[in-house]
GROMACS .gro file of C-alpha atoms in nm:
model
  289
    1MET     CA    1  -0.002   0.000   0.003
    2ASP     CA    2   0.118   0.353  -0.077
    3GLN     CA    3   0.262   0.535   0.232
    4THR     CA    4   0.052   0.836   0.174
    5THR     CA    5  -0.257   0.611   0.186
    6GLU     CA    6  -0.156   0.482   0.523
    7ARG     CA    7  -0.062   0.828   0.655
    8MET     CA    8  -0.398   1.002   0.701
    9GLY     CA    9  -0.319   1.339   0.860
   10CYS     CA   10  -0.184   1.665   0.735
   11ASP     CA   11  -0.039   1.968   0.923
   12LEU     CA   12  -0.095   2.273   0.702
   13HIS     CA   13   0.112   2.532   0.886
   14SER     CA   14   0.490   2.519   0.952
   15HIS     CA   15   0.792   2.755   0.937
   16THR     CA   16   1.153   2.707   0.839
   17GLN     CA   17   1.477   2.893   0.841
   18ALA     CA   18   1.346   3.072   0.535
   19SER     CA   19   1.160   3.294   0.775
   20ASP     CA   20   1.152   3.269   1.151
   21GLY     CA   21   1.166   2.879   1.196
   22MET     CA   22   1.466   2.714   1.343
   23ASN     CA   23   1.489   2.406   1.111
   24ARG     CA   24   1.574   2.360   0.748
   25PRO     CA   25   1.273   2.276   0.521
   26SER     CA   26   1.396   1.922   0.483
   27GLU     CA   27   1.424   1.880   0.864
   28ASN     CA   28   1.060   1.989   0.895
   29VAL     CA   29   0.952   1.729   0.636
   30GLN     CA   30   1.160   1.454   0.808
   31LEU     CA   31   0.994   1.535   1.141
   32ALA     CA   32   0.648   1.525   0.998
   33PHE     CA   33   0.739   1.187   0.830
   34GLU     CA   34   0.856   1.056   1.170
   35ARG     CA   35   0.529   1.170   1.331
   36GLY     CA   36   0.333   0.964   1.084
   37LEU     CA   37   0.181   1.253   0.882
   38GLY     CA   38   0.079   1.208   0.532
   39ALA     CA   39   0.132   1.579   0.422
   40LEU     CA   40   0.302   1.899   0.553
   41ALA     CA   41   0.266   2.252   0.425
   42ILE     CA   42   0.553   2.489   0.424
   43THR     CA   43   0.421   2.828   0.500
   44ASP     CA   44   0.702   3.069   0.569
   45HIS     CA   45   0.623   3.447   0.626
   46ASP     CA   46   0.631   3.643   0.300
   47THR     CA   47   0.867   3.393   0.118
   48VAL     CA   48   0.863   3.071  -0.062
   49ALA     CA   49   1.233   3.023  -0.039
   50GLY     CA   50   1.211   2.701   0.161
   51VAL     CA   51   0.946   2.524  -0.077
   52GLU     CA   52   1.188   2.367  -0.320
   53GLU     CA   53   1.405   2.180  -0.059
   54ALA     CA   54   1.086   2.070   0.118
   55LEU     CA   55   0.943   1.936  -0.201
   56GLN     CA   56   1.262   1.745  -0.271
   57ALA     CA   57   1.258   1.602   0.080
   58GLY     CA   58   0.894   1.497   0.029
   59GLU     CA   59   0.988   1.307  -0.293
   60ARG     CA   60   1.261   1.112  -0.105
   61LEU     CA   61   1.025   1.011   0.176
   62ASN     CA   62   0.717   0.960  -0.042
   63MET     CA   63   0.527   1.224   0.151
   64VAL     CA   64   0.315   1.500   0.023
   65VAL     CA   65   0.454   1.860   0.067
   66VAL     CA   66   0.215   2.147   0.003
   67PRO     CA   67   0.391   2.462  -0.138
   68GLY     CA   68   0.254   2.751   0.067
   69VAL     CA   69   0.317   3.102   0.219
   70GLU     CA   70   0.188   3.309   0.505
   71ILE     CA   71   0.140   3.669   0.405
   72SER     CA   72   0.142   3.943   0.669
   73THR     CA   73  -0.156   4.190   0.624
   74MET     CA   74  -0.354   4.437   0.830
   75ALA     CA   75  -0.720   4.526   0.873
   76GLY     CA   76  -0.887   4.728   1.132
   77GLY     CA   77  -0.556   4.812   1.298
   78THR     CA   78  -0.496   4.437   1.358
   79ASP     CA   79  -0.227   4.206   1.209
   80ILE     CA   80  -0.407   3.949   0.999
   81HIS     CA   81  -0.224   3.640   0.855
   82VAL     CA   82  -0.314   3.493   0.516
   83LEU     CA   83  -0.214   3.147   0.428
   84GLY     CA   84  -0.177   3.058   0.070
   85TYR     CA   85  -0.164   2.693  -0.056
   86TYR     CA   86  -0.049   2.548  -0.385
   87VAL     CA   87   0.090   2.883  -0.502
   88ASP     CA   88   0.313   2.881  -0.800
   89TYR     CA   89   0.640   2.938  -0.600
   90ARG     CA   90   0.828   3.011  -0.923
   91ASP     CA   91   0.585   3.291  -1.055
   92PRO     CA   92   0.794   3.608  -1.101
   93VAL     CA   93   0.513   3.836  -1.029
   94PHE     CA   94   0.437   3.663  -0.705
   95LEU     CA   95   0.805   3.648  -0.609
   96GLU     CA   96   0.847   4.017  -0.660
   97ARG     CA   97   0.545   4.099  -0.457
   98MET     CA   98   0.685   3.881  -0.167
   99ALA     CA   99   1.020   4.059  -0.207
  100GLU     CA  100   0.853   4.390  -0.158
  101LEU     CA  101   0.683   4.270   0.153
  102ARG     CA  102   1.025   4.158   0.293
  103ARG     CA  103   1.182   4.492   0.207
  104THR     CA  104   0.909   4.654   0.413
  105ARG     CA  105   0.980   4.412   0.697
  106GLU     CA  106   1.356   4.507   0.682
  107GLN     CA  107   1.273   4.869   0.716
  108ARG     CA  108   1.061   4.790   1.023
  109ASN     CA  109   1.341   4.580   1.171
  110ALA     CA  110   1.576   4.876   1.141
  111ARG     CA  111   1.326   5.099   1.320
  112ILE     CA  112   1.295   4.845   1.601
  113ILE     CA  113   1.669   4.830   1.643
  114ASP     CA  114   1.676   5.203   1.656
  115LYS     CA  115   1.413   5.207   1.935
  116LEU     CA  116   1.597   4.944   2.133
  117GLN     CA  117   1.910   5.154   2.112
  118GLU     CA  118   1.715   5.456   2.225
  119LEU     CA  119   1.624   5.250   2.532
  120GLY     CA  120   1.990   5.185   2.604
  121ILE     CA  121   2.007   4.837   2.463
  122GLU     CA  122   2.319   4.794   2.251
  123LEU     CA  123   2.202   4.574   1.967
  124THR     CA  124   2.269   4.583   1.592
  125MET     CA  125   2.113   4.401   1.308
  126GLU     CA  126   2.453   4.240   1.241
  127GLU     CA  127   2.433   4.090   1.578
  128VAL     CA  128   2.082   3.963   1.510
  129ILE     CA  129   2.203   3.800   1.181
  130LYS     CA  130   2.509   3.659   1.354
  131GLY     CA  131   2.281   3.486   1.611
  132LEU     CA  132   2.148   3.269   1.332
  133GLY     CA  133   2.467   3.073   1.342
  134ARG     CA  134   2.466   3.053   0.966
  135GLN     CA  135   2.463   3.269   0.658
  136LEU     CA  136   2.138   3.443   0.562
  137GLU     CA  137   2.034   3.299   0.235
  138PRO     CA  138   1.868   3.502  -0.053
  139ASP     CA  139   1.498   3.548  -0.006
  140GLU     CA  140   1.510   3.453   0.360
  141SER     CA  141   1.368   3.714   0.607
  142ILE     CA  142   1.455   3.830   0.953
  143GLY     CA  143   1.159   3.869   1.191
  144ARG     CA  144   1.086   3.966   1.549
  145PRO     CA  145   1.168   3.624   1.690
  146HIS     CA  146   1.523   3.662   1.566
  147ILE     CA  147   1.548   3.999   1.752
  148ALA     CA  148   1.396   3.837   2.049
  149ASP     CA  149   1.656   3.563   2.039
  150ALA     CA  150   1.934   3.830   2.041
  151LEU     CA  151   1.772   4.016   2.326
  152VAL     CA  152   1.769   3.689   2.531
  153LEU     CA  153   2.128   3.611   2.428
  154LYS     CA  154   2.246   3.949   2.551
  155GLY     CA  155   2.060   3.926   2.883
  156HIS     CA  156   1.788   4.181   2.816
  157ALA     CA  157   1.511   3.931   2.842
  158LEU     CA  158   1.459   3.597   3.013
  159HIS     CA  159   1.304   3.413   2.724
  160LEU     CA  160   1.131   3.460   2.387
  161ARG     CA  161   0.790   3.558   2.550
  162ASP     CA  162   0.958   3.796   2.790
  163ALA     CA  163   1.130   3.965   2.498
  164PHE     CA  164   0.806   4.019   2.319
  165ASP     CA  165   0.622   4.137   2.632
  166ARG     CA  166   0.878   4.388   2.714
  167TYR     CA  167   0.994   4.520   2.372
  168LEU     CA  168   0.845   4.367   2.064
  169ALA     CA  169   0.474   4.290   2.108
  170GLN     CA  170   0.207   4.543   2.007
  171GLY     CA  171   0.217   4.820   2.280
  172ALA     CA  172   0.551   4.717   2.409
  173ALA     CA  173   0.848   4.950   2.440
  174ALA     CA  174   1.015   4.897   2.102
  175TYR     CA  175   0.718   4.796   1.898
  176VAL     CA  176   0.698   4.941   1.552
  177PRO     CA  177   0.386   4.893   1.333
  178GLN     CA  178   0.442   4.767   0.984
  179LEU     CA  179   0.296   4.909   0.669
  180ARG     CA  180   0.098   4.620   0.536
  181ILE     CA  181  -0.143   4.530   0.264
  182HIS     CA  182  -0.506   4.447   0.322
  183PRO     CA  183  -0.614   4.074   0.341
  184LYS     CA  184  -0.816   4.121   0.021
  185GLU     CA  185  -0.502   4.209  -0.173
  186ALA     CA  186  -0.312   3.905  -0.037
  187CYS     CA  187  -0.594   3.680  -0.131
  188GLU     CA  188  -0.593   3.831  -0.486
  189TRP     CA  189  -0.213   3.775  -0.514
  190ILE     CA  190  -0.245   3.418  -0.398
  191ARG     CA  191  -0.530   3.345  -0.648
  192GLU     CA  192  -0.323   3.508  -0.927
  193ALA     CA  193  -0.038   3.273  -0.842
  194GLY     CA  194  -0.274   2.976  -0.878
  195GLY     CA  195  -0.317   2.922  -0.499
  196VAL     CA  196  -0.592   2.905  -0.242
  197PRO     CA  197  -0.626   3.170   0.037
  198VAL     CA  198  -0.701   3.058   0.387
  199LEU     CA  199  -0.742   3.277   0.695
  200ALA     CA  200  -0.482   3.183   0.957
  201HIS     CA  201  -0.545   3.145   1.331
  202PRO     CA  202  -0.846   3.361   1.364
  203GLY     CA  203  -0.860   3.315   1.741
  204LEU     CA  204  -0.546   3.522   1.775
  205TYR     CA  205  -0.708   3.840   1.653
  206GLY     CA  206  -0.940   3.876   1.958
  207ASP     CA  207  -1.227   4.018   1.744
  208ASP     CA  208  -1.468   3.782   1.569
  209GLY     CA  209  -1.654   4.079   1.423
  210LEU     CA  210  -1.334   4.166   1.246
  211VAL     CA  211  -1.281   3.812   1.141
  212ARG     CA  212  -1.624   3.811   0.978
  213GLU     CA  213  -1.561   4.146   0.806
  214VAL     CA  214  -1.233   4.017   0.664
  215ILE     CA  215  -1.387   3.687   0.536
  216GLN     CA  216  -1.662   3.870   0.362
  217ALA     CA  217  -1.429   4.130   0.208
  218ALA     CA  218  -1.140   3.913   0.103
  219ALA     CA  219  -1.317   3.598  -0.048
  220PHE     CA  220  -1.125   3.344   0.159
  221LYS     CA  221  -1.163   2.983   0.055
  222GLY     CA  222  -1.079   2.826   0.392
  223ILE     CA  223  -1.030   2.900   0.755
  224GLU     CA  224  -0.766   2.755   1.008
  225VAL     CA  225  -1.008   2.617   1.266
  226TYR     CA  226  -0.747   2.400   1.441
  227HIS     CA  227  -0.444   2.589   1.561
  228SER     CA  228  -0.199   2.542   1.854
  229ASP     CA  229  -0.316   2.858   2.015
  230HIS     CA  230  -0.691   2.769   1.971
  231GLU     CA  231  -0.898   2.635   2.272
  232ALA     CA  232  -1.186   2.398   2.228
  233PRO     CA  233  -1.434   2.693   2.236
  234ASP     CA  234  -1.246   2.864   1.960
  235GLU     CA  235  -1.263   2.552   1.748
  236LEU     CA  236  -1.641   2.529   1.793
  237ARG     CA  237  -1.692   2.898   1.696
  238TYR     CA  238  -1.480   2.865   1.386
  239LEU     CA  239  -1.624   2.538   1.287
  240ALA     CA  240  -1.964   2.709   1.287
  241MET     CA  241  -1.815   3.003   1.099
  242ALA     CA  242  -1.670   2.773   0.835
  243LYS     CA  243  -2.012   2.614   0.781
  244GLU     CA  244  -2.178   2.959   0.771
  245TYR     CA  245  -1.948   3.088   0.497
  246GLY     CA  246  -1.887   2.764   0.325
  247LEU     CA  247  -1.514   2.761   0.403
  248ILE     CA  248  -1.268   2.464   0.388
  249VAL     CA  249  -1.163   2.364   0.752
  250THR     CA  250  -0.792   2.348   0.797
  251ALA     CA  251  -0.554   2.278   1.082
  252GLY     CA  252  -0.192   2.380   1.153
  253SER     CA  253   0.063   2.355   1.430
  254ASP     CA  254   0.226   2.668   1.328
  255TYR     CA  255   0.551   2.484   1.409
  256HIS     CA  256   0.859   2.721   1.431
  257GLY     CA  257   1.099   2.480   1.597
  258GLU     CA  258   1.257   2.498   1.937
  259ARG     CA  259   1.378   2.815   2.082
  260GLN     CA  260   1.548   2.825   2.434
  261GLY     CA  261   1.420   2.479   2.494
  262GLN     CA  262   1.062   2.557   2.402
  263VAL     CA  263   0.860   2.455   2.089
  264PHE     CA  264   0.679   2.758   1.941
  265HIS     CA  265   0.377   2.758   1.871
  266GLY     CA  266   0.313   2.384   1.866
  267ASP     CA  267   0.492   2.077   1.756
  268ILE     CA  268   0.461   1.933   1.410
  269GLY     CA  269   0.146   1.719   1.377
  270SER     CA  270  -0.011   1.858   1.699
  271ARG     CA  271  -0.298   1.992   1.492
  272GLN     CA  272  -0.418   1.791   1.189
  273VAL     CA  273  -0.688   1.747   0.937
  274PRO     CA  274  -0.766   1.445   0.702
  275MET     CA  275  -0.580   1.411   0.382
  276GLN     CA  276  -0.914   1.472   0.213
  277VAL     CA  277  -0.877   1.835   0.288
  278LEU     CA  278  -0.604   1.853   0.029
  279GLU     CA  279  -0.853   1.747  -0.231
  280GLN     CA  280  -1.083   2.022  -0.120
  281LEU     CA  281  -0.802   2.276  -0.148
  282GLN     CA  282  -0.712   2.145  -0.497
  283GLN     CA  283  -1.071   2.166  -0.614
  284ALA     CA  284  -1.100   2.530  -0.474
  285ARG     CA  285  -0.782   2.612  -0.665
  286THR     CA  286  -0.939   2.475  -0.996
  287ILE     CA  287  -1.258   2.676  -0.929
  288SER     CA  288  -1.067   2.987  -0.868
  289SER     CA  289  -0.875   2.957  -1.187
   0.00000   0.00000   0.00000
């Protein structure tokens, strides 16, 4: 029997070193294989740089890898994340759009470093990159978790969450808002690249009214009902919302790897949906095109 037939679960949200994850894409795929998953999506922030390596690992292991992305957007003053599945990760227009988003992120990072220095914290972007322990590859992006790691390493925070609470989270001392596109535009980009847009972790936004507004405005095809930071009541609410709006139900661990001995957000495979969901996504992709 084919291995993918035996392996019935898929985790549709994971990050690699291409953005703010700790592992190489192939390592994420290997972990998913060892956990008995049938499929894993690679969904790095504003980049598809890790997709090719992950696909090659999937071929070696006879495991499905879904090429994806997580685009950072904003609506109603709130950061909203848009997952895109089965995007053409070689499409030049899509790649340039992602590059522009990363340039905006780099500008924000520089402003965060400036604010930290104003607070008396001696930290440079060169030190943040050095903390990676490797060379920063083309199309990879630096995010706030990398800055948090540097703050912990230099003794300015106890751990990742402490670094965010003190300096990097919204409302904290060195927080800098980022100029971002609207979810509707992100969904359009994903569809134009042949992909399927799905609303990521709605429970993290703290405003179901806003979630409804975004769903109605942006024409999402799915919603991430099961997420590592969702509690059971959240799952029930978003299951009902998925039914109300006719959305595909997805699940994702939002795995970023291990930082300072702690897995962030959840471990690979901790949130799963059946493999049949991939068929639903593929069908939605066909309809969109």
